[in-house]
Amino acid sequence: MKKKKVALFGFGCVGQGLYDIIQQENNLPFEISKICVKDPQKKRDLPNNIFTYNKHEILDDQEIDIIAEAISDDDEALEIARLGLRNGKNIISASKKMLAENLTELIELEKNSQGSIIYEASVCGSIPILRTLQDYYKNSSIYGLFGILNGSSNYILSKITGEGLTYQVALKQAQELGFAEIDPSLDVGGFDASNKLCILARHGFQLPLGTSDIFQFGIQRISEHEISYAVKKDYKIKQVALLRKTTGGRYLTMVMPAYIQEDSPLYQIDNEYNGVLLQSNFMGEQLFTGKGAGGHPTGWAMFSDLLAMTNGYHYSYNAGSRDDTGLSDEDFSLNIYLRCESDTVLKELDFDLLEDLSLGTSYRFVYGSVRLSNLQKFKSSEHFNAVFLTLDLQHLLDQLERPSEKSSVVNEIA
Ligand SMILES: NC(=O)C1=CN([C@@H]2O[C@H](COP(=O)(O)OP(=O)(O)OC[C@H]3O[C@@H](n4cnc5c(N)ncnc54)[C@H](OP(=O)(O)O)[C@@H]3O)[C@@H](O)[C@H]2O)C=CC1
Ligand SMILES: N[C@@H](CC=O)C(=O)O
């Protein structure tokens, strides 16, 4: 049988990871015919004639069946996806930011194209979570998703709490290992996790979320105070993402740092590993974990998509997909640890103090309860200068709709 022709866009961490895997496998139904990169001056380990610097050489080539795109330029990645679909190509993409921001348009384009677009590598590296949501969870009633969706921030937090590394050193390592985005503020600021949550929301919940719909707070402000509290209490700090059904079939979503206790399923998920805990009726809870970043784990997700695509695999977007975001406009209260400089912040937040942990220090370090709407307003204000982490997420979940009594779902997740 004639092998399908695949062209790669990008030969960096992920592109090379995919290329390595392909070299080590035999009897594949496809072969790499071209690789498009940006910098003609860069030294490469492969012969020059496999590279091109002109995307049209691939997009206009009738012989090329599949495009595997892993580039660090989201505008260009979007252009490649658009032109590729218009030209009837099948596309595999790792560009989560581009996908999260343009999924509605790309789904529309795909409907009118001979080709299709799939993107397992864009969410949680090696974990086959989109395939699972598509094919295994199809039609099941998922009511919650909770997890660690960003490898770099998990790596950084693991290294600073577990090994005493400084934030800067841990971030540098995450960059050197190829985990971090070209702009690492996407990782530590929670944007990357929000992008992934948007993609998961589409596939698991049929929700067209945008990152601006997600309550989001990063890990950049976490300091030795929060770390030593975690160490003292045997907690770990994780950047967690949550999407959970509330009353009336609407949803609550957030990405924020959390103190995680030993009995949480996320506690043992360290370094660049990710974890996604799905909650659904009938099946209860399932935790999926694996390497969430890095060339080979992510390259494998692309490789698996390539194999699936050569067998005609494509996503089906549930016809029940809604037009609005589906988010709840109810207000909820969240239990947080807060470090700030003065009592004014506590007043502004209408903070319900449960425990004062300041112990004679010059700043306020307190545990208590706030309305999410107040926290949102406060963190967007100009003079915002504080750090907060949630602990007791169960306090929040207790305010949300519970699964029917008949199901055997366990609610404790954090
Ligand atoms: N690293 C990871 O663990 C993961 C990354 N991703 C996503 O995969 C994508 C690639 O990431 P990663 O491999 O880490 O990035 P790298 O920075 O390691 O590599 C980027 C590659 O993209 C190429 N490139 C950049 N701009 C263009 C352009 N305009 N035209 C053609 N090629 C271009 C670069 O070319 P040149 O070689 O000439 O510089 C380089 O080969 C990103 O969207 C990232 O978010 C997704 C999951 C995990
Ligand atoms: N920068 C991302 C890479 C994978 O998606 C991460 O750290 O998770």
GROMACS .gro file of N, CA and C in nm, residues 276-363:
model
  264
  276VAL      N    1  -0.557   1.420   3.534
  276VAL     CA    2  -0.693   1.468   3.509
  276VAL      C    3  -0.789   1.371   3.577
  277LEU      N    4  -0.867   1.423   3.669
  277LEU     CA    5  -0.965   1.340   3.737
  277LEU      C    6  -1.103   1.373   3.679
  278LEU      N    7  -1.166   1.272   3.619
  278LEU     CA    8  -1.298   1.294   3.561
  278LEU      C    9  -1.402   1.238   3.657
  279GLN      N   10  -1.510   1.312   3.672
  279GLN     CA   11  -1.619   1.266   3.757
  279GLN      C   12  -1.743   1.251   3.671
  280SER      N   13  -1.800   1.133   3.673
  280SER     CA   14  -1.920   1.114   3.591
  280SER      C   15  -2.015   1.020   3.662
  281ASN      N   16  -2.140   1.033   3.626
  281ASN     CA   17  -2.238   0.937   3.676
  281ASN      C   18  -2.204   0.801   3.618
  282PHE      N   19  -2.247   0.700   3.681
  282PHE     CA   20  -2.227   0.559   3.642
  282PHE      C   21  -2.085   0.510   3.666
  283MET      N   22  -1.982   0.591   3.628
  283MET     CA   23  -1.845   0.540   3.640
  283MET      C   24  -1.775   0.592   3.764
  284GLY      N   25  -1.831   0.694   3.827
  284GLY     CA   26  -1.763   0.752   3.942
  284GLY      C   27  -1.642   0.833   3.898
  285GLU      N   28  -1.532   0.818   3.971
  285GLU     CA   29  -1.414   0.899   3.940
  285GLU      C   30  -1.307   0.816   3.872
  286GLN      N   31  -1.241   0.878   3.773
  286GLN     CA   32  -1.126   0.813   3.709
  286GLN      C   33  -1.014   0.914   3.699
  287LEU      N   34  -0.895   0.870   3.740
  287LEU     CA   35  -0.779   0.959   3.735
  287LEU      C   36  -0.686   0.914   3.624
  288PHE      N   37  -0.652   1.008   3.537
  288PHE     CA   38  -0.559   0.980   3.426
  288PHE      C   39  -0.433   1.060   3.453
  289THR      N   40  -0.320   0.991   3.452
  289THR     CA   41  -0.197   1.064   3.480
  289THR      C   42  -0.083   1.021   3.387
  290GLY      N   43   0.011   1.110   3.365
  290GLY     CA   44   0.124   1.080   3.277
  290GLY      C   45   0.203   1.206   3.253
  291LYS      N   46   0.312   1.193   3.177
  291LYS     CA   47   0.397   1.310   3.150
  291LYS      C   48   0.320   1.413   3.068
  292GLY      N   49   0.316   1.535   3.119
  292GLY     CA   50   0.234   1.637   3.055
  292GLY      C   51   0.313   1.730   2.965
  293ALA      N   52   0.444   1.714   2.961
  293ALA     CA   53   0.527   1.801   2.877
  293ALA      C   54   0.654   1.727   2.840
  294GLY      N   55   0.723   1.781   2.740
  294GLY     CA   56   0.849   1.720   2.697
  294GLY      C   57   0.837   1.664   2.556
  295GLY      N   58   0.951   1.658   2.488
  295GLY     CA   59   0.954   1.621   2.346
  295GLY      C   60   0.898   1.483   2.316
  296HIS      N   61   0.948   1.381   2.386
  296HIS     CA   62   0.903   1.246   2.353
  296HIS      C   63   0.759   1.217   2.399
  297PRO      N   64   0.721   1.253   2.522
  297PRO     CA   65   0.581   1.227   2.561
  297PRO      C   66   0.482   1.299   2.467
  298THR      N   67   0.512   1.424   2.435
  298THR     CA   68   0.419   1.499   2.348
  298THR      C   69   0.430   1.447   2.205
  299GLY      N   70   0.556   1.414   2.165
  299GLY     CA   71   0.576   1.357   2.032
  299GLY      C   72   0.497   1.228   2.017
  300TRP      N   73   0.488   1.151   2.126
  300TRP     CA   74   0.411   1.027   2.118
  300TRP      C   75   0.262   1.056   2.093
  301ALA      N   76   0.211   1.158   2.158
  301ALA     CA   77   0.069   1.193   2.137
  301ALA      C   78   0.046   1.228   1.989
  302MET      N   79   0.143   1.298   1.930
  302MET     CA   80   0.129   1.332   1.787
  302MET      C   81   0.142   1.206   1.701
  303PHE      N   82   0.234   1.119   1.741
  303PHE     CA   83   0.254   0.994   1.667
  303PHE      C   84   0.125   0.911   1.669
  304SER      N   85   0.065   0.904   1.786
  304SER     CA   86  -0.059   0.827   1.800
  304SER      C   87  -0.171   0.889   1.715
  305ASP      N   88  -0.175   1.022   1.711
  305ASP     CA   89  -0.273   1.090   1.625
  305ASP      C   90  -0.247   1.058   1.477
  306LEU      N   91  -0.117   1.051   1.441
  306LEU     CA   92  -0.083   1.019   1.301
  306LEU      C   93  -0.137   0.881   1.263
  307LEU      N   94  -0.114   0.785   1.354
  307LEU     CA   95  -0.163   0.650   1.327
  307LEU      C   96  -0.316   0.650   1.318
  308ALA      N   97  -0.378   0.720   1.414
  308ALA     CA   98  -0.525   0.723   1.416
  308ALA      C   99  -0.578   0.787   1.287
  309MET      N  100  -0.512   0.894   1.246
  309MET     CA  101  -0.559   0.966   1.128
  309MET      C  102  -0.544   0.882   1.000
  310THR      N  103  -0.437   0.804   0.995
  310THR     CA  104  -0.423   0.721   0.874
  310THR      C  105  -0.532   0.613   0.871
  311ASN      N  106  -0.596   0.589   0.987
  311ASN     CA  107  -0.710   0.497   0.989
  311ASN      C  108  -0.843   0.571   0.980
  312GLY      N  109  -0.838   0.698   0.943
  312GLY     CA  110  -0.961   0.775   0.921
  312GLY      C  111  -1.021   0.836   1.046
  313TYR      N  112  -0.946   0.840   1.155
  313TYR     CA  113  -1.001   0.894   1.281
  313TYR      C  114  -1.025   1.044   1.272
  314HIS      N  115  -1.137   1.088   1.325
  314HIS     CA  116  -1.161   1.232   1.340
  314HIS      C  117  -1.250   1.252   1.462
  315TYR      N  118  -1.254   1.372   1.514
  315TYR     CA  119  -1.340   1.399   1.630
  315TYR      C  120  -1.483   1.421   1.582
  316SER      N  121  -1.575   1.386   1.671
  316SER     CA  122  -1.713   1.426   1.644
  316SER      C  123  -1.749   1.525   1.753
  317TYR      N  124  -1.791   1.642   1.714
  317TYR     CA  125  -1.829   1.741   1.815
  317TYR      C  126  -1.976   1.721   1.841
  318ASN      N  127  -2.007   1.702   1.968
  318ASN     CA  128  -2.145   1.670   2.003
  318ASN      C  129  -2.243   1.774   1.949
  319ALA      N  130  -2.348   1.722   1.885
  319ALA     CA  131  -2.445   1.812   1.823
  319ALA      C  132  -2.514   1.901   1.927
  320GLY      N  133  -2.510   1.859   2.052
  320GLY     CA  134  -2.575   1.936   2.159
  320GLY      C  135  -2.493   2.056   2.205
  321SER      N  136  -2.384   2.082   2.137
  321SER     CA  137  -2.295   2.192   2.177
  321SER      C  138  -2.373   2.322   2.193
  322ARG      N  139  -2.346   2.394   2.303
  322ARG     CA  140  -2.428   2.513   2.329
  322ARG      C  141  -2.363   2.640   2.275
  323ASP      N  142  -2.448   2.741   2.256
  323ASP     CA  143  -2.396   2.866   2.200
  323ASP      C  144  -2.335   2.955   2.308
  324ASP      N  145  -2.397   2.953   2.428
  324ASP     CA  146  -2.340   3.036   2.534
  324ASP      C  147  -2.230   2.956   2.605
  325THR      N  148  -2.156   3.021   2.695
  325THR     CA  149  -2.045   2.950   2.759
  325THR      C  150  -2.094   2.841   2.853
  326GLY      N  151  -2.218   2.852   2.898
  326GLY     CA  152  -2.271   2.752   2.992
  326GLY      C  153  -2.229   2.778   3.135
  327LEU      N  154  -2.158   2.891   3.158
  327LEU     CA  155  -2.109   2.916   3.293
  327LEU      C  156  -2.218   2.970   3.385
  328SER      N  157  -2.206   2.935   3.509
  328SER     CA  158  -2.304   2.978   3.609
  328SER      C  159  -2.279   3.123   3.648
  329ASP      N  160  -2.386   3.200   3.671
  329ASP     CA  161  -2.363   3.336   3.722
  329ASP      C  162  -2.388   3.343   3.873
  330GLU      N  163  -2.399   3.226   3.936
  330GLU     CA  164  -2.412   3.225   4.082
  330GLU      C  165  -2.278   3.264   4.145
  331ASP      N  166  -2.284   3.312   4.268
  331ASP     CA  167  -2.161   3.343   4.341
  331ASP      C  168  -2.138   3.230   4.442
  332PHE      N  169  -2.013   3.197   4.465
  332PHE     CA  170  -1.980   3.090   4.560
  332PHE      C  171  -1.875   3.140   4.656
  333SER      N  172  -1.863   3.070   4.769
  333SER     CA  173  -1.754   3.109   4.859
  333SER      C  174  -1.641   3.007   4.852
  334LEU      N  175  -1.521   3.060   4.865
  334LEU     CA  176  -1.401   2.977   4.850
  334LEU      C  177  -1.315   2.995   4.974
  335ASN      N  178  -1.265   2.885   5.027
  335ASN     CA  179  -1.173   2.895   5.141
  335ASN      C  180  -1.031   2.911   5.090
  336ILE      N  181  -0.966   3.018   5.131
  336ILE     CA  182  -0.830   3.044   5.080
  336ILE      C  183  -0.732   3.080   5.192
  337TYR      N  184  -0.605   3.058   5.161
  337TYR     CA  185  -0.498   3.118   5.238
  337TYR      C  186  -0.461   3.245   5.164
  338LEU      N  187  -0.444   3.352   5.240
  338LEU     CA  188  -0.415   3.481   5.177
  338LEU      C  189  -0.298   3.546   5.248
  339ARG      N  190  -0.201   3.592   5.170
  339ARG     CA  191  -0.094   3.672   5.228
  339ARG      C  192  -0.102   3.811   5.169
  340CYS      N  193  -0.113   3.911   5.256
  340CYS     CA  194  -0.125   4.048   5.206
  340CYS      C  195  -0.055   4.140   5.305
  341GLU      N  196  -0.049   4.270   5.269
  341GLU     CA  197   0.030   4.358   5.353
  341GLU      C  198  -0.048   4.428   5.462
  342SER      N  199  -0.180   4.437   5.444
  342SER     CA  200  -0.254   4.511   5.546
  342SER      C  201  -0.396   4.459   5.561
  343ASP      N  202  -0.457   4.505   5.669
  343ASP     CA  203  -0.596   4.466   5.697
  343ASP      C  204  -0.695   4.525   5.596
  344THR      N  205  -0.653   4.631   5.527
  344THR     CA  206  -0.742   4.694   5.429
  344THR      C  207  -0.790   4.591   5.327
  345VAL      N  208  -0.695   4.505   5.285
  345VAL     CA  209  -0.730   4.403   5.185
  345VAL      C  210  -0.840   4.312   5.238
  346LEU      N  211  -0.828   4.274   5.365
  346LEU     CA  212  -0.927   4.185   5.424
  346LEU      C  213  -1.065   4.252   5.425
  347LYS      N  214  -1.064   4.382   5.453
  347LYS     CA  215  -1.192   4.456   5.454
  347LYS      C  216  -1.248   4.462   5.313
  348GLU      N  217  -1.161   4.498   5.218
  348GLU     CA  218  -1.203   4.510   5.078
  348GLU      C  219  -1.264   4.379   5.027
  349LEU      N  220  -1.203   4.271   5.071
  349LEU     CA  221  -1.247   4.139   5.025
  349LEU      C  222  -1.367   4.087   5.102
  350ASP      N  223  -1.403   4.157   5.209
  350ASP     CA  224  -1.507   4.109   5.300
  350ASP      C  225  -1.470   3.967   5.347
  351PHE      N  226  -1.346   3.957   5.389
  351PHE     CA  227  -1.285   3.828   5.423
  351PHE      C  228  -1.341   3.776   5.555
  352ASP      N  229  -1.388   3.654   5.553
  352ASP     CA  230  -1.440   3.593   5.675
  352ASP      C  231  -1.326   3.513   5.738
  353LEU      N  232  -1.262   3.573   5.838
  353LEU     CA  233  -1.140   3.515   5.895
  353LEU      C  234  -1.170   3.389   5.977
  354LEU      N  235  -1.102   3.280   5.942
  354LEU     CA  236  -1.117   3.157   6.019
  354LEU      C  237  -0.993   3.130   6.104
  355GLU      N  238  -0.877   3.173   6.056
  355GLU     CA  239  -0.754   3.148   6.131
  355GLU      C  240  -0.649   3.252   6.094
  356ASP      N  241  -0.583   3.309   6.195
  356ASP     CA  242  -0.475   3.405   6.168
  356ASP      C  243  -0.341   3.332   6.183
  357LEU      N  244  -0.263   3.329   6.076
  357LEU     CA  245  -0.138   3.254   6.078
  357LEU      C  246  -0.017   3.347   6.077
  358SER      N  247  -0.042   3.476   6.098
  358SER     CA  248   0.064   3.577   6.082
  358SER      C  249   0.179   3.558   6.180
  359LEU      N  250   0.148   3.520   6.302
  359LEU     CA  251   0.250   3.493   6.405
  359LEU      C  252   0.354   3.604   6.416
  360GLY      N  253   0.306   3.725   6.434
  360GLY     CA  254   0.395   3.838   6.459
  360GLY      C  255   0.477   3.884   6.340
  361THR      N  256   0.447   3.839   6.219
  361THR     CA  257   0.522   3.882   6.100
  361THR      C  258   0.468   4.017   6.053
  362SER      N  259   0.541   4.079   5.960
  362SER     CA  260   0.502   4.214   5.917
  362SER      C  261   0.389   4.213   5.814
  363TYR      N  262   0.354   4.097   5.764
  363TYR     CA  263   0.243   4.089   5.669
  363TYR      C  264   0.131   4.008   5.731
   0.00000   0.00000   0.00000
